[in-house]
Amino acid sequence: MNSNAPLDTYTLSQIHSTLQAVVRKEDWKEGLDILLASFRDEFVYDNVAIYTLDAQANGFDVIYARAVGRGKHAEADASWGEGIAGHVVEKKEIIIETSHAHGDTSRLDLPHLIGLPLYIGGRLSGALVFVRFAGPVYTTEHIRLASLISLWTASLLERKALQDARVELESVQRQMRLQDDFVSTISHELRTPLGFIKGYSTSLLRQDTTWDEKTQHEFLTIIDEETDRLAQLIENMLESARLQSKTIQFKFQPLRLDALIRDVALRVRVHNPALEIKPEFEDMPPILGDSVRLSQVFENLFVNAIKYAPGSPIIIHLERGKNSVRVAFADNGPGISQGYLPFIFERFYRVPGQSITGTGLGLYICKQIILAHHGKIWAESIMSQGTTFFIELPIDSMP
Ligand code: ADP
């Protein structure tokens, strides 16, 4: 392109078709791939990367990197351009760094770098950096073309920011709907045990009736059980709030997961003597964990299996992976439909249309505890066949 000449027909139609292809891509990275590839004949480069200022603006995040030439730098290691990106942001202008050959320098030791500022939403937010090994130095036309590419890149990044904001907004909206549902669920959940406690204690206190000892015992048992239910509910609410605000102190120490699960199973059996639990454990190495919190996770899984898969045996398979231990906690209850499965670990989420009561906090609590152990939890389910919860916890790393 001559800087004084109008854009020729070829260039115009090339720009037009490139832009058309770019705007049709929903994924901004795919759009950027097309954009950068389409100009590679006119603007040769080996590697390209985008550096955006991190939240504290004292370092960079590499949000895009491609190695298209024979450059020695892998895409995963994009540290090569961080220095020039820093200069671009500091000087707020295009920076060019050119190496000069002396002696028998290898091609790869002669990088020519060009860094261009990226303005996103009117703010200088990072830099687009190209590197070319040896090859010609950048001409005025190259710089103009690179500048044009950087403007398009910035507009793609604006689109990414919008997409991210929309995803966030949708998640907040869903959370608000769940909060609304939660208020009605929780009022029901609180009122039911309170109603029992009030009803049976008022009956016991009536002056005009005397209750025989058996009936008194029956009423007091109900009051006792409903008080436990209420206490558990309040504890779950507080626990989920503490986990959400990350104010819980975990006490990590070496523990054996097989022993921990066996202990929980014994306690669960006390209240559910008919429950069939089938442990399939191999020899487990110790892991670092908080035994109280991890017990809570398995208690929740037991409570759910008893509630949602009544009468089903529970198979707990424990195996050792390369760097982790994996638990599969399976029931053969009614299952969870695929459409609901992605949401069950969200705070307050309950599968709609079920008659069984609950608050939607149990699995949220489980997930937060497992995440605090640097582990993973997920569920797989087949309708009418059952649900399996998987937990993976690292063996060596200190959380
Ligand atoms: P809650 O039990 O209070 O509703 P949870 O967070 O423990 O809250 O569970 C979320 C939802 O996941 C439940 O409403 C239930 O529909 C579903 N669920 C959990 N465990 C099982 C299971 N073992 N089988 C079928 N559905 C389950």
Coordinates of N, CA and C in Angstrom, one line a residue, residues 161-365:
A161 N -15.2 -8.1 25.9 CA -15.6 -7.5 27.2 C -17.1 -7.5 27.3
L162 N -17.8 -7.2 26.2 CA -19.3 -7.1 26.2 C -19.8 -8.5 26.5
Q163 N -19.2 -9.5 25.8 CA -19.7 -10.9 26.0 C -19.5 -11.3 27.4
D164 N -18.3 -11.0 28.0 CA -18.0 -11.4 29.4 C -19.0 -10.7 30.3
A165 N -19.3 -9.5 30.0 CA -20.3 -8.7 30.9 C -21.7 -9.4 30.8
R166 N -22.0 -9.8 29.6 CA -23.3 -10.4 29.4 C -23.4 -11.8 30.2
V167 N -22.4 -12.6 30.1 CA -22.4 -13.8 30.8 C -22.5 -13.6 32.3
E168 N -21.7 -12.5 32.8 CA -21.8 -12.2 34.2 C -23.2 -11.7 34.6
L169 N -23.8 -10.9 33.7 CA -25.1 -10.4 34.0 C -26.1 -11.5 34.1
E170 N -26.0 -12.5 33.2 CA -27.0 -13.6 33.2 C -26.8 -14.4 34.5
S171 N -25.5 -14.5 34.9 CA -25.3 -15.3 36.1 C -25.9 -14.6 37.3
V172 N -25.7 -13.2 37.3 CA -26.3 -12.4 38.4 C -27.8 -12.5 38.4
Q173 N -28.4 -12.4 37.2 CA -29.9 -12.5 37.1 C -30.4 -13.8 37.6
R174 N -29.6 -14.9 37.2 CA -30.1 -16.3 37.7 C -30.0 -16.3 39.2
Q175 N -28.9 -15.8 39.7 CA -28.7 -15.7 41.2 C -29.8 -15.0 41.9
M176 N -30.2 -13.9 41.3 CA -31.3 -13.1 41.9 C -32.6 -13.9 41.9
R177 N -32.9 -14.6 40.8 CA -34.1 -15.4 40.7 C -34.0 -16.5 41.8
L178 N -32.8 -17.1 41.9 CA -32.7 -18.1 42.9 C -32.9 -17.6 44.3
Q179 N -32.4 -16.3 44.6 CA -32.6 -15.7 45.9 C -34.0 -15.5 46.2
D180 N -34.8 -15.1 45.1 CA -36.3 -14.9 45.3 C -36.9 -16.3 45.7
D181 N -36.5 -17.3 44.9 CA -37.1 -18.6 45.2 C -36.7 -19.1 46.7
F182 N -35.4 -18.7 47.0 CA -34.9 -19.1 48.3 C -35.7 -18.5 49.4
V183 N -36.1 -17.3 49.3 CA -36.9 -16.6 50.3 C -38.2 -17.4 50.6
S184 N -38.8 -17.9 49.5 CA -40.1 -18.6 49.7 C -39.8 -20.0 50.3
T185 N -38.7 -20.6 49.7 CA -38.3 -22.0 50.3 C -38.0 -21.9 51.7
I186 N -37.1 -20.9 52.1 CA -36.6 -20.8 53.4 C -37.8 -20.5 54.4
S187 N -38.7 -19.7 54.0 CA -39.8 -19.4 54.9 C -40.6 -20.7 55.2
H188 N -40.8 -21.5 54.1 CA -41.5 -22.7 54.3 C -40.7 -23.6 55.2
E189 N -39.4 -23.7 54.9 CA -38.5 -24.6 55.7 C -38.4 -24.2 57.1
L190 N -38.5 -22.9 57.4 CA -38.4 -22.5 58.8 C -39.7 -22.7 59.5
R191 N -40.8 -22.4 58.7 CA -42.1 -22.4 59.4 C -42.5 -23.8 59.7
T192 N -42.1 -24.8 58.9 CA -42.6 -26.2 59.1 C -42.1 -26.7 60.5
P193 N -40.8 -26.7 60.8 CA -40.4 -27.2 62.1 C -40.9 -26.3 63.2
L194 N -40.9 -25.0 63.0 CA -41.4 -24.1 64.0 C -42.9 -24.4 64.4
G195 N -43.7 -24.7 63.3 CA -45.1 -25.0 63.5 C -45.2 -26.3 64.4
F196 N -44.4 -27.3 64.1 CA -44.5 -28.5 64.9 C -44.1 -28.2 66.4
I197 N -43.0 -27.5 66.5 CA -42.5 -27.2 67.9 C -43.5 -26.5 68.7
K198 N -44.1 -25.4 68.0 CA -45.1 -24.6 68.7 C -46.3 -25.4 69.0
G199 N -46.8 -26.2 68.0 CA -48.0 -27.0 68.2 C -47.9 -28.0 69.3
Y200 N -46.8 -28.8 69.3 CA -46.7 -29.8 70.3 C -46.4 -29.3 71.7
S201 N -45.6 -28.2 71.8 CA -45.4 -27.7 73.1 C -46.6 -27.0 73.7
T202 N -47.4 -26.3 72.8 CA -48.7 -25.8 73.3 C -49.6 -26.9 73.8
S203 N -49.6 -28.0 73.1 CA -50.5 -29.1 73.5 C -50.0 -29.6 74.9
L204 N -48.7 -29.8 75.0 CA -48.2 -30.3 76.3 C -48.5 -29.4 77.5
L205 N -48.6 -28.1 77.2 CA -48.8 -27.1 78.3 C -50.2 -26.9 78.6
R206 N -51.1 -27.5 77.8 CA -52.6 -27.2 78.1 C -53.0 -27.7 79.5
Q207 N -53.7 -26.8 80.2 CA -54.1 -27.0 81.5 C -55.2 -28.0 81.6
D208 N -56.1 -28.0 80.5 CA -57.3 -28.8 80.6 C -57.1 -30.2 80.1
T209 N -55.9 -30.6 79.7 CA -55.7 -32.0 79.3 C -54.4 -32.6 80.0
T210 N -54.6 -33.8 80.3 CA -53.3 -34.5 80.8 C -53.0 -35.6 79.8
W211 N -51.7 -35.6 79.5 CA -51.2 -36.6 78.5 C -50.5 -37.7 79.3
D212 N -50.7 -39.0 78.8 CA -50.0 -40.1 79.4 C -48.6 -40.0 79.0
E213 N -47.8 -40.7 79.8 CA -46.3 -40.6 79.6 C -45.8 -40.9 78.2
K214 N -46.5 -42.0 77.6 CA -46.1 -42.4 76.2 C -46.3 -41.2 75.2
T215 N -47.5 -40.6 75.3 CA -47.8 -39.5 74.4 C -46.9 -38.3 74.7
Q216 N -46.6 -38.0 75.9 CA -45.7 -36.9 76.2 C -44.4 -37.2 75.6
H217 N -43.9 -38.4 75.7 CA -42.6 -38.8 75.1 C -42.6 -38.6 73.6
E218 N -43.7 -39.0 73.0 CA -43.9 -38.9 71.5 C -43.8 -37.5 71.1
F219 N -44.5 -36.6 71.8 CA -44.5 -35.1 71.5 C -43.1 -34.5 71.7
L220 N -42.5 -34.9 72.8 CA -41.2 -34.4 73.1 C -40.1 -34.8 72.0
T221 N -40.3 -36.1 71.5 CA -39.4 -36.6 70.5 C -39.6 -35.7 69.2
I222 N -40.8 -35.4 68.9 CA -41.1 -34.6 67.7 C -40.4 -33.2 67.9
I223 N -40.6 -32.7 69.0 CA -40.1 -31.3 69.3 C -38.5 -31.4 69.2
D224 N -38.0 -32.5 69.7 CA -36.5 -32.6 69.7 C -36.0 -32.7 68.3
E225 N -36.7 -33.6 67.5 CA -36.3 -33.8 66.1 C -36.4 -32.5 65.3
E226 N -37.5 -31.8 65.5 CA -37.8 -30.6 64.7 C -36.8 -29.5 65.1
T227 N -36.4 -29.5 66.3 CA -35.4 -28.5 66.8 C -34.0 -28.8 66.1
D228 N -33.7 -30.1 66.0 CA -32.5 -30.5 65.3 C -32.5 -30.0 63.8
R229 N -33.7 -30.2 63.2 CA -33.9 -29.9 61.8 C -33.7 -28.3 61.6
L230 N -34.3 -27.6 62.5 CA -34.1 -26.1 62.5 C -32.7 -25.7 62.7
A231 N -32.0 -26.3 63.7 CA -30.6 -26.0 63.9 C -29.8 -26.3 62.7
Q232 N -30.0 -27.5 62.1 CA -29.2 -27.9 60.9 C -29.4 -26.9 59.8
L233 N -30.7 -26.4 59.6 CA -31.0 -25.5 58.5 C -30.3 -24.1 58.8
I234 N -30.4 -23.7 60.0 CA -29.7 -22.4 60.3 C -28.2 -22.6 60.1
E235 N -27.6 -23.7 60.6 CA -26.2 -24.0 60.4 C -25.8 -23.9 59.0
N236 N -26.6 -24.6 58.1 CA -26.3 -24.6 56.7 C -26.3 -23.2 56.1
M237 N -27.3 -22.4 56.5 CA -27.4 -21.0 56.0 C -26.1 -20.2 56.4
L238 N -25.7 -20.4 57.7 CA -24.6 -19.6 58.1 C -23.3 -20.1 57.4
E239 N -23.2 -21.5 57.3 CA -22.0 -22.1 56.7 C -21.9 -21.6 55.2
S240 N -23.0 -21.6 54.5 CA -22.9 -21.2 53.1 C -22.5 -19.7 53.0
A241 N -23.0 -18.9 54.0 CA -22.6 -17.5 53.9 C -21.2 -17.3 54.3
R242 N -20.7 -18.1 55.2 CA -19.2 -18.0 55.6 C -18.4 -18.5 54.5
L243 N -18.8 -19.6 53.8 CA -18.0 -20.1 52.7 C -18.0 -19.1 51.5
Q244 N -19.2 -18.4 51.3 CA -19.2 -17.5 50.2 C -18.3 -16.3 50.5
S245 N -18.3 -15.8 51.7 CA -17.5 -14.7 52.0 C -16.0 -15.1 52.4
K246 N -15.7 -16.4 52.3 CA -14.4 -16.9 52.5 C -13.8 -16.6 53.9
T247 N -14.7 -16.6 54.9 CA -14.2 -16.3 56.2 C -14.0 -17.6 57.1
I248 N -14.0 -18.7 56.4 CA -13.8 -20.0 57.2 C -12.3 -20.3 57.2
Q249 N -11.8 -20.6 58.3 CA -10.4 -21.0 58.4 C -10.3 -22.6 58.3
F250 N -9.7 -23.1 57.3 CA -9.5 -24.5 57.2 C -8.3 -25.0 58.0
K251 N -8.5 -26.2 58.6 CA -7.3 -26.7 59.4 C -6.9 -28.0 58.6
F252 N -5.8 -27.8 57.8 CA -5.3 -28.9 57.0 C -4.4 -29.7 57.7
Q253 N -4.6 -31.0 57.7 CA -3.6 -32.0 58.3 C -3.7 -33.3 57.5
P254 N -2.7 -34.1 57.6 CA -2.7 -35.4 56.8 C -3.9 -36.3 57.3
L255 N -4.6 -36.8 56.4 CA -5.7 -37.7 56.8 C -5.9 -38.8 55.8
R256 N -6.6 -39.8 56.2 CA -6.9 -40.9 55.3 C -8.3 -40.8 54.9
L257 N -8.6 -40.7 53.6 CA -10.0 -40.5 53.1 C -10.8 -41.7 53.4
D258 N -10.2 -42.9 53.2 CA -11.0 -44.1 53.4 C -11.5 -44.2 54.9
A259 N -10.6 -43.8 55.8 CA -11.0 -43.9 57.2 C -12.1 -42.8 57.5
L260 N -11.9 -41.7 56.9 CA -12.9 -40.6 57.1 C -14.3 -41.0 56.6
I261 N -14.3 -41.6 55.4 CA -15.6 -41.9 54.8 C -16.3 -43.1 55.7
R262 N -15.4 -44.0 56.1 CA -16.0 -45.1 57.0 C -16.6 -44.5 58.3
D263 N -15.9 -43.5 58.9 CA -16.5 -42.9 60.1 C -17.8 -42.2 59.8
V264 N -17.9 -41.5 58.7 CA -19.1 -40.8 58.4 C -20.2 -41.8 58.1
A265 N -19.9 -42.9 57.4 CA -20.9 -44.0 57.1 C -21.4 -44.6 58.4
L266 N -20.5 -44.8 59.4 CA -21.0 -45.3 60.7 C -22.0 -44.4 61.3
R267 N -21.7 -43.1 61.3 CA -22.6 -42.1 62.0 C -24.0 -42.1 61.2
V268 N -23.9 -42.1 59.9 CA -25.1 -42.1 59.1 C -26.0 -43.3 59.4
R269 N -25.3 -44.5 59.6 CA -26.0 -45.7 59.8 C -26.8 -45.7 61.1
V270 N -26.3 -45.0 62.1 CA -27.0 -44.9 63.4 C -28.5 -44.5 63.2
H271 N -28.7 -43.5 62.3 CA -30.1 -43.0 62.1 C -30.7 -43.7 61.0
N272 N -30.0 -44.5 60.2 CA -30.6 -45.1 59.0 C -30.1 -46.6 59.0
P273 N -30.5 -47.4 60.0 CA -29.9 -48.7 60.1 C -30.1 -49.6 58.8
A274 N -31.2 -49.3 58.0 CA -31.5 -50.2 56.9 C -30.6 -49.8 55.6
L275 N -29.9 -48.6 55.8 CA -29.2 -48.1 54.6 C -28.1 -49.1 54.2
E276 N -28.0 -49.4 52.9 CA -27.0 -50.4 52.4 C -25.9 -49.6 51.8
I277 N -24.7 -49.7 52.5 CA -23.5 -48.9 52.0 C -22.5 -49.9 51.5
K278 N -22.0 -49.8 50.3 CA -21.0 -50.7 49.7 C -19.7 -50.0 49.5
P279 N -18.8 -50.1 50.4 CA -17.5 -49.4 50.1 C -16.6 -50.3 49.2
E280 N -16.0 -49.6 48.2 CA -15.0 -50.3 47.3 C -13.7 -49.5 47.4
F281 N -12.9 -49.8 48.4 CA -11.7 -49.0 48.7 C -10.4 -49.7 48.3
E282 N -9.5 -49.0 47.7 CA -8.1 -49.5 47.6 C -7.3 -48.8 48.7
D283 N -6.1 -49.3 48.8 CA -5.2 -48.7 49.8 C -4.9 -47.2 49.4
M284 N -5.2 -46.3 50.4 CA -5.1 -44.9 50.0 C -3.9 -44.2 50.7
P285 N -3.2 -43.4 50.0 CA -2.2 -42.6 50.6 C -2.9 -41.4 51.4
P286 N -2.2 -40.9 52.4 CA -2.8 -39.8 53.1 C -2.9 -38.5 52.2
I287 N -3.9 -37.7 52.5 CA -4.0 -36.4 51.7 C -4.0 -35.3 52.8
L288 N -3.8 -34.1 52.4 CA -3.9 -33.0 53.3 C -5.3 -32.4 53.3
G289 N -6.0 -32.5 54.4 CA -7.4 -32.0 54.3 C -7.9 -31.6 55.7
D290 N -9.0 -30.9 55.7 CA -9.7 -30.5 56.9 C -10.7 -31.6 57.2
S291 N -10.5 -32.4 58.2 CA -11.3 -33.6 58.4 C -12.8 -33.2 58.7
V292 N -13.0 -32.1 59.5 CA -14.4 -31.7 59.9 C -15.1 -31.3 58.6
R293 N -14.5 -30.5 57.7 CA -15.1 -30.0 56.5 C -15.4 -31.2 55.5
L294 N -14.4 -32.0 55.4 CA -14.5 -33.1 54.4 C -15.6 -34.1 54.9
S295 N -15.7 -34.3 56.2 CA -16.8 -35.1 56.7 C -18.2 -34.5 56.3
Q296 N -18.2 -33.2 56.4 CA -19.4 -32.5 56.1 C -19.9 -32.8 54.6
V297 N -18.9 -32.8 53.7 CA -19.1 -33.1 52.3 C -19.8 -34.4 52.2
F298 N -19.2 -35.5 52.8 CA -19.8 -36.8 52.7 C -21.1 -36.9 53.4
E299 N -21.3 -36.2 54.5 CA -22.6 -36.3 55.2 C -23.6 -35.7 54.3
N300 N -23.3 -34.6 53.6 CA -24.3 -34.0 52.7 C -24.6 -35.0 51.5
L301 N -23.6 -35.7 51.0 CA -23.9 -36.6 49.9 C -24.8 -37.8 50.4
F302 N -24.5 -38.2 51.7 CA -25.4 -39.3 52.2 C -26.8 -38.8 52.4
V303 N -26.9 -37.6 53.0 CA -28.3 -37.0 53.3 C -29.1 -36.9 51.9
N304 N -28.4 -36.4 50.9 CA -29.1 -36.3 49.6 C -29.5 -37.7 49.0
A305 N -28.5 -38.6 49.1 CA -28.9 -40.0 48.6 C -30.1 -40.5 49.3
I306 N -30.1 -40.4 50.6 CA -31.2 -40.9 51.4 C -32.5 -40.2 51.0
K307 N -32.4 -38.9 50.8 CA -33.6 -38.1 50.5 C -34.1 -38.3 49.1
Y308 N -33.2 -38.3 48.1 CA -33.6 -38.3 46.7 C -33.6 -39.7 46.1
A309 N -32.9 -40.6 46.7 CA -32.8 -42.0 46.1 C -33.2 -43.0 47.3
P310 N -34.4 -42.8 47.9 CA -34.7 -43.6 49.0 C -34.7 -45.1 48.7
G311 N -34.1 -45.9 49.6 CA -34.1 -47.4 49.4 C -32.9 -47.8 48.5
S312 N -32.2 -46.9 47.9 CA -31.1 -47.3 47.0 C -29.9 -47.6 47.8
P313 N -29.1 -48.6 47.4 CA -27.8 -48.8 48.1 C -26.9 -47.7 47.6
I314 N -25.8 -47.4 48.4 CA -24.9 -46.4 48.0 C -23.5 -47.1 47.8
I315 N -23.0 -46.9 46.6 CA -21.7 -47.5 46.3 C -20.6 -46.5 46.4
I316 N -19.6 -46.6 47.2 CA -18.6 -45.6 47.3 C -17.3 -46.2 46.9
H317 N -16.8 -45.7 45.7 CA -15.6 -46.3 45.1 C -14.5 -45.3 45.3
L318 N -13.4 -45.8 45.9 CA -12.2 -44.9 46.2 C -11.0 -45.4 45.4
E319 N -10.4 -44.6 44.6 CA -9.2 -45.1 43.9 C -8.1 -44.0 43.8
R320 N -6.9 -44.5 43.6 CA -5.8 -43.6 43.6 C -5.5 -43.2 42.2
G321 N -5.4 -42.0 41.9 CA -4.9 -41.5 40.5 C -3.4 -41.2 40.6
K322 N -2.9 -40.6 39.6 CA -1.5 -40.3 39.5 C -1.1 -39.3 40.7
N323 N -1.8 -38.2 40.7 CA -1.5 -37.2 41.7 C -2.7 -36.9 42.6
S324 N -3.7 -37.7 42.5 CA -4.9 -37.4 43.3 C -5.6 -38.7 43.8
V325 N -6.6 -38.5 44.7 CA -7.4 -39.6 45.0 C -8.8 -39.2 44.5
R326 N -9.5 -40.3 44.0 CA -10.8 -40.0 43.4 C -11.9 -40.8 44.1
V327 N -13.0 -40.2 44.5 CA -14.1 -40.8 45.1 C -15.3 -40.8 44.1
A328 N -15.9 -41.9 43.9 CA -17.2 -42.0 43.2 C -18.3 -42.4 44.1
F329 N -19.3 -41.6 44.3 CA -20.3 -41.8 45.3 C -21.6 -42.0 44.6
A330 N -22.1 -43.3 44.4 CA -23.2 -43.5 43.5 C -24.4 -44.1 44.2
D331 N -25.6 -43.6 43.7 CA -26.8 -44.2 44.1 C -27.5 -44.7 42.8
N332 N -28.5 -45.6 43.0 CA -29.3 -45.9 41.8 C -30.8 -45.4 41.9
G333 N -30.8 -44.1 42.3 CA -32.1 -43.4 42.4 C -32.7 -42.9 41.1
P334 N -33.6 -42.0 41.2 CA -34.3 -41.5 39.9 C -33.4 -40.7 39.0
G335 N -32.2 -40.2 39.5 CA -31.3 -39.4 38.6 C -31.7 -38.0 38.5
I336 N -30.9 -37.2 37.8 CA -31.1 -35.8 37.6 C -31.0 -35.5 36.1
S337 N -32.0 -34.8 35.6 CA -32.0 -34.6 34.2 C -30.8 -33.8 33.7
Q338 N -30.3 -34.0 32.5 CA -29.1 -33.3 32.0 C -29.3 -31.8 32.0
G339 N -30.5 -31.4 31.8 CA -30.8 -29.9 31.7 C -30.6 -29.2 33.1
Y340 N -30.7 -30.0 34.2 CA -30.5 -29.4 35.5 C -29.2 -29.6 36.1
L341 N -28.5 -30.7 35.6 CA -27.2 -31.1 36.2 C -26.2 -30.0 36.3
P342 N -26.0 -29.1 35.3 CA -25.0 -28.1 35.4 C -25.2 -27.1 36.6
F343 N -26.4 -27.0 37.1 CA -26.7 -26.0 38.1 C -26.7 -26.5 39.6
I344 N -26.7 -27.8 39.8 CA -27.0 -28.3 41.1 C -26.0 -27.8 42.2
F345 N -24.8 -27.4 41.8 CA -23.8 -26.9 42.8 C -23.9 -25.4 43.1
E346 N -24.9 -24.8 42.4 CA -25.1 -23.3 42.6 C -25.8 -23.1 43.9
R347 N -25.5 -22.0 44.6 CA -26.1 -21.6 45.8 C -27.6 -21.5 45.6
F348 N -28.4 -22.1 46.5 CA -29.9 -22.0 46.5 C -30.5 -22.8 45.3
Y349 N -29.7 -23.4 44.5 CA -30.4 -24.1 43.3 C -31.0 -25.4 43.8
R350 N -32.3 -25.6 43.4 CA -33.0 -26.8 43.6 C -33.7 -27.3 42.3
V351 N -33.6 -28.5 42.0 CA -34.3 -29.0 40.8 C -35.7 -28.7 40.9
P352 N -36.3 -28.0 39.9 CA -37.7 -27.6 40.0 C -38.7 -28.8 40.0
G353 N -39.8 -28.5 40.5 CA -41.0 -29.4 40.4 C -40.9 -30.7 41.3
Q354 N -40.0 -30.7 42.3 CA -40.0 -31.8 43.2 C -40.7 -31.6 44.5
S355 N -41.2 -32.6 45.1 CA -42.0 -32.4 46.4 C -41.1 -32.5 47.6
I356 N -39.9 -33.1 47.4 CA -39.0 -33.2 48.6 C -38.5 -31.8 49.0
T357 N -38.5 -31.5 50.3 CA -38.1 -30.2 50.7 C -36.5 -30.1 50.9
G358 N -36.1 -28.9 50.8 CA -34.6 -28.6 50.9 C -34.4 -27.2 50.7
T359 N -33.1 -26.8 50.7 CA -32.8 -25.3 50.6 C -31.9 -25.0 49.4
G360 N -31.3 -26.1 48.8 CA -30.4 -25.8 47.7 C -29.0 -25.4 48.2
L361 N -28.7 -25.7 49.4 CA -27.4 -25.2 50.0 C -26.4 -26.4 50.1
G362 N -26.9 -27.6 50.2 CA -26.0 -28.7 50.5 C -24.8 -28.9 49.5
L363 N -25.2 -29.0 48.2 CA -24.1 -29.2 47.2 C -23.2 -28.0 47.0
Y364 N -23.8 -26.8 47.2 CA -23.0 -25.6 47.2 C -21.9 -25.6 48.2
I365 N -22.3 -26.0 49.4 CA -21.4 -26.1 50.5 C -20.3 -27.2 50.2

